[in-house]
Amino acid sequence: MTLHHRKLFSIVLGVFLASSFLIGCKSKGAEASTAPFMSTVATTPPQASDAAPLPDKTGGFDGNRAFAHVAKQVGFGPHPSGSPAIAQVQDFLLSELKSYGCTVDADDFSADTPAGRLKMKNIVVKIPGEKPEIILLGTHYDTKKMENFVGADDGGSSTAVMLELARLLCPHRGRYAVWIAFLDGEEAVKDWSETDSRYGSRQMAARLAATGDLKKIRAFLLADIVGGRTAVFPRESSSTPALIDLVWNTAARLGYSSIFTSESSSAEDDHDSFMKRGVPAVDVIGDFVHNGYWHTTQDALDKISPKTLAIVGHVFLESVKQLQSK
Ligand SMILES: [Zn+2]
């Protein structure tokens, strides 16, 4: 009797799951015309514990949209600087940003690397403010040059967060301008060194120094490796102390102290290109040393949590608000 009921239960459950799967497929098709990237998401449902909070709990930031942006980038396959695939990522970024009504500036340049001269492109969203000073946000979107490496977390996650931030920030004018930089060539082409790494951020900082815009930057908030399901963010100790405090205090106020921890670590990253020129900067970077998949082919979509993306997005939104009020 019990057994029979149990069996019946599992059959009913099976039918239920099958029908939800069909419903899932149907909505996947229905959405394809407006948001083709959603189909990639439907094939890899995140765990319930990784579900994004409702956007109204995270300042409007939509963790599911951000997750879809990671999936879209992963779908292009490995996209190191200068590859045909990275051109597709660039087109995707430009078309998304234009669909949000953002003003976008693209800087095409080439860089001498151990693999020869490579074409690269920095893409910068420019939201004007009432004053000329600038709050700069940034990410790198290139992936490490390595076979089968798609960089869902390293490259994809922070780029997804910046896209969603652009959607929310582009329609509004604040006291200060907000620029959002999508940087090429963060990863070393061969071995990480001062000359083989951070090509995009070094290019951007040098260009802004030449135009005089560099000294208008009040703060540079960089995100990198920010989407992991088990992500924790120690305070990056080479960053500007006042900006570390601003971001981590903001995270604490929002209730994210267990993720934005009081531990310290240090990372060489795109913020260095600006800090070396005197720009205050902070790197919000997940603990990649202990995540178990950094710079391996395991850095794939199954490591990404819509919830983590939403939390980081919320912290960035509130940190920008703080900076706008000063
Ligand atoms: Zn990397």
mmCIF file of N, CA, C and O in Angstrom, residues 3 5 29 42 50 57 86 93 97 106 109 122 172 190 207 213 224 228 236 250 264 273 275 277 279:
data_model
loop_
_atom_site.group_PDB
_atom_site.id
_atom_site.type_symbol
_atom_site.label_atom_id
_atom_site.label_comp_id
_atom_site.label_asym_id
_atom_site.label_seq_id
_atom_site.Cartn_x
_atom_site.Cartn_y
_atom_site.Cartn_z
ATOM 1 N N LEU A 3 4.007 1.343 -0.453
ATOM 2 C CA LEU A 3 4.879 1.257 -1.605
ATOM 3 C C LEU A 3 4.153 1.751 -2.863
ATOM 4 O O LEU A 3 4.672 2.540 -3.638
ATOM 5 N N HIS A 5 1.626 3.720 -3.041
ATOM 6 C CA HIS A 5 1.436 5.183 -3.010
ATOM 7 C C HIS A 5 2.712 5.925 -3.359
ATOM 8 O O HIS A 5 2.696 6.902 -4.056
ATOM 9 N N GLY A 29 11.315 29.000 -26.366
ATOM 10 C CA GLY A 29 11.063 29.356 -27.766
ATOM 11 C C GLY A 29 10.391 30.701 -27.884
ATOM 12 O O GLY A 29 10.755 31.518 -28.723
ATOM 13 N N ALA A 42 18.096 28.551 -20.010
ATOM 14 C CA ALA A 42 17.115 27.507 -19.729
ATOM 15 C C ALA A 42 17.745 26.119 -19.710
ATOM 16 O O ALA A 42 17.238 25.220 -19.067
ATOM 17 N N ASP A 50 20.909 29.324 -5.278
ATOM 18 C CA ASP A 50 21.593 30.368 -6.041
ATOM 19 C C ASP A 50 20.606 31.313 -6.720
ATOM 20 O O ASP A 50 21.012 32.156 -7.522
ATOM 21 N N LYS A 57 14.788 44.000 -4.276
ATOM 22 C CA LYS A 57 15.593 43.809 -3.053
ATOM 23 C C LYS A 57 17.055 44.193 -3.280
ATOM 24 O O LYS A 57 17.845 44.238 -2.338
ATOM 25 N N ILE A 86 36.248 36.956 -29.844
ATOM 26 C CA ILE A 86 36.132 38.167 -29.026
ATOM 27 C C ILE A 86 35.455 39.285 -29.826
ATOM 28 O O ILE A 86 34.783 40.156 -29.246
ATOM 29 N N LEU A 93 28.335 43.210 -26.720
ATOM 30 C CA LEU A 93 28.389 44.292 -25.718
ATOM 31 C C LEU A 93 27.850 45.590 -26.319
ATOM 32 O O LEU A 93 27.027 46.275 -25.701
ATOM 33 N N LEU A 97 24.503 47.530 -25.018
ATOM 34 C CA LEU A 97 24.641 48.875 -24.445
ATOM 35 C C LEU A 97 23.813 49.884 -25.233
ATOM 36 O O LEU A 97 23.171 50.768 -24.651
ATOM 37 N N ALA A 106 34.217 53.565 -28.329
ATOM 38 C CA ALA A 106 35.090 52.385 -28.507
ATOM 39 C C ALA A 106 36.477 52.846 -28.899
ATOM 40 O O ALA A 106 36.633 53.714 -29.755
ATOM 41 N N PHE A 109 42.702 49.639 -30.608
ATOM 42 C CA PHE A 109 44.152 49.828 -30.552
ATOM 43 C C PHE A 109 44.821 48.472 -30.802
ATOM 44 O O PHE A 109 44.137 47.445 -30.894
ATOM 45 N N ASN A 122 38.806 48.637 -26.270
ATOM 46 C CA ASN A 122 38.148 49.023 -25.023
ATOM 47 C C ASN A 122 36.810 49.666 -25.370
ATOM 48 O O ASN A 122 36.733 50.477 -26.293
ATOM 49 N N HIS A 172 20.064 57.776 -16.180
ATOM 50 C CA HIS A 172 20.079 58.797 -15.130
ATOM 51 C C HIS A 172 21.347 59.633 -15.129
ATOM 52 O O HIS A 172 22.437 59.123 -15.326
ATOM 53 N N LYS A 190 51.035 35.221 -22.405
ATOM 54 C CA LYS A 190 51.899 34.086 -22.067
ATOM 55 C C LYS A 190 52.042 33.986 -20.546
ATOM 56 O O LYS A 190 51.294 33.279 -19.908
ATOM 57 N N ARG A 207 45.730 56.807 -22.336
ATOM 58 C CA ARG A 207 44.958 57.680 -23.222
ATOM 59 C C ARG A 207 44.299 58.818 -22.425
ATOM 60 O O ARG A 207 44.302 59.968 -22.831
ATOM 61 N N ASP A 213 41.693 63.700 -19.040
ATOM 62 C CA ASP A 213 40.517 63.182 -18.313
ATOM 63 C C ASP A 213 40.909 62.379 -17.066
ATOM 64 O O ASP A 213 40.103 62.223 -16.153
ATOM 65 N N ASP A 224 36.008 41.836 -10.775
ATOM 66 C CA ASP A 224 36.652 40.711 -11.470
ATOM 67 C C ASP A 224 36.360 39.433 -10.668
ATOM 68 O O ASP A 224 36.524 39.416 -9.442
ATOM 69 N N GLY A 228 30.846 33.677 -8.512
ATOM 70 C CA GLY A 228 30.934 32.295 -8.046
ATOM 71 C C GLY A 228 29.839 31.926 -7.052
ATOM 72 O O GLY A 228 29.427 32.737 -6.226
ATOM 73 N N GLU A 236 40.771 43.776 -0.848
ATOM 74 C CA GLU A 236 41.981 43.701 -1.685
ATOM 75 C C GLU A 236 42.943 44.774 -1.186
ATOM 76 O O GLU A 236 42.705 45.973 -1.357
ATOM 77 N N THR A 250 29.557 49.602 2.772
ATOM 78 C CA THR A 250 28.286 49.566 2.041
ATOM 79 C C THR A 250 27.738 48.137 2.035
ATOM 80 O O THR A 250 26.553 47.908 2.314
ATOM 81 N N SER A 264 41.837 39.902 4.415
ATOM 82 C CA SER A 264 42.550 40.642 3.376
ATOM 83 C C SER A 264 43.244 39.694 2.413
ATOM 84 O O SER A 264 43.632 38.593 2.792
ATOM 85 N N SER A 273 46.757 49.671 -13.216
ATOM 86 C CA SER A 273 47.086 50.594 -14.322
ATOM 87 C C SER A 273 46.685 52.025 -13.981
ATOM 88 O O SER A 273 47.305 52.975 -14.434
ATOM 89 N N MET A 275 46.016 53.030 -10.574
ATOM 90 C CA MET A 275 46.648 53.394 -9.304
ATOM 91 C C MET A 275 48.072 53.894 -9.518
ATOM 92 O O MET A 275 48.516 54.824 -8.858
ATOM 93 N N ARG A 277 49.052 55.617 -11.760
ATOM 94 C CA ARG A 277 48.980 57.000 -12.236
ATOM 95 C C ARG A 277 48.248 57.907 -11.239
ATOM 96 O O ARG A 277 47.819 59.009 -11.580
ATOM 97 N N VAL A 279 45.313 57.399 -9.538
ATOM 98 C CA VAL A 279 43.849 57.366 -9.427
ATOM 99 C C VAL A 279 43.445 56.450 -8.263
ATOM 100 O O VAL A 279 43.891 55.303 -8.209
#
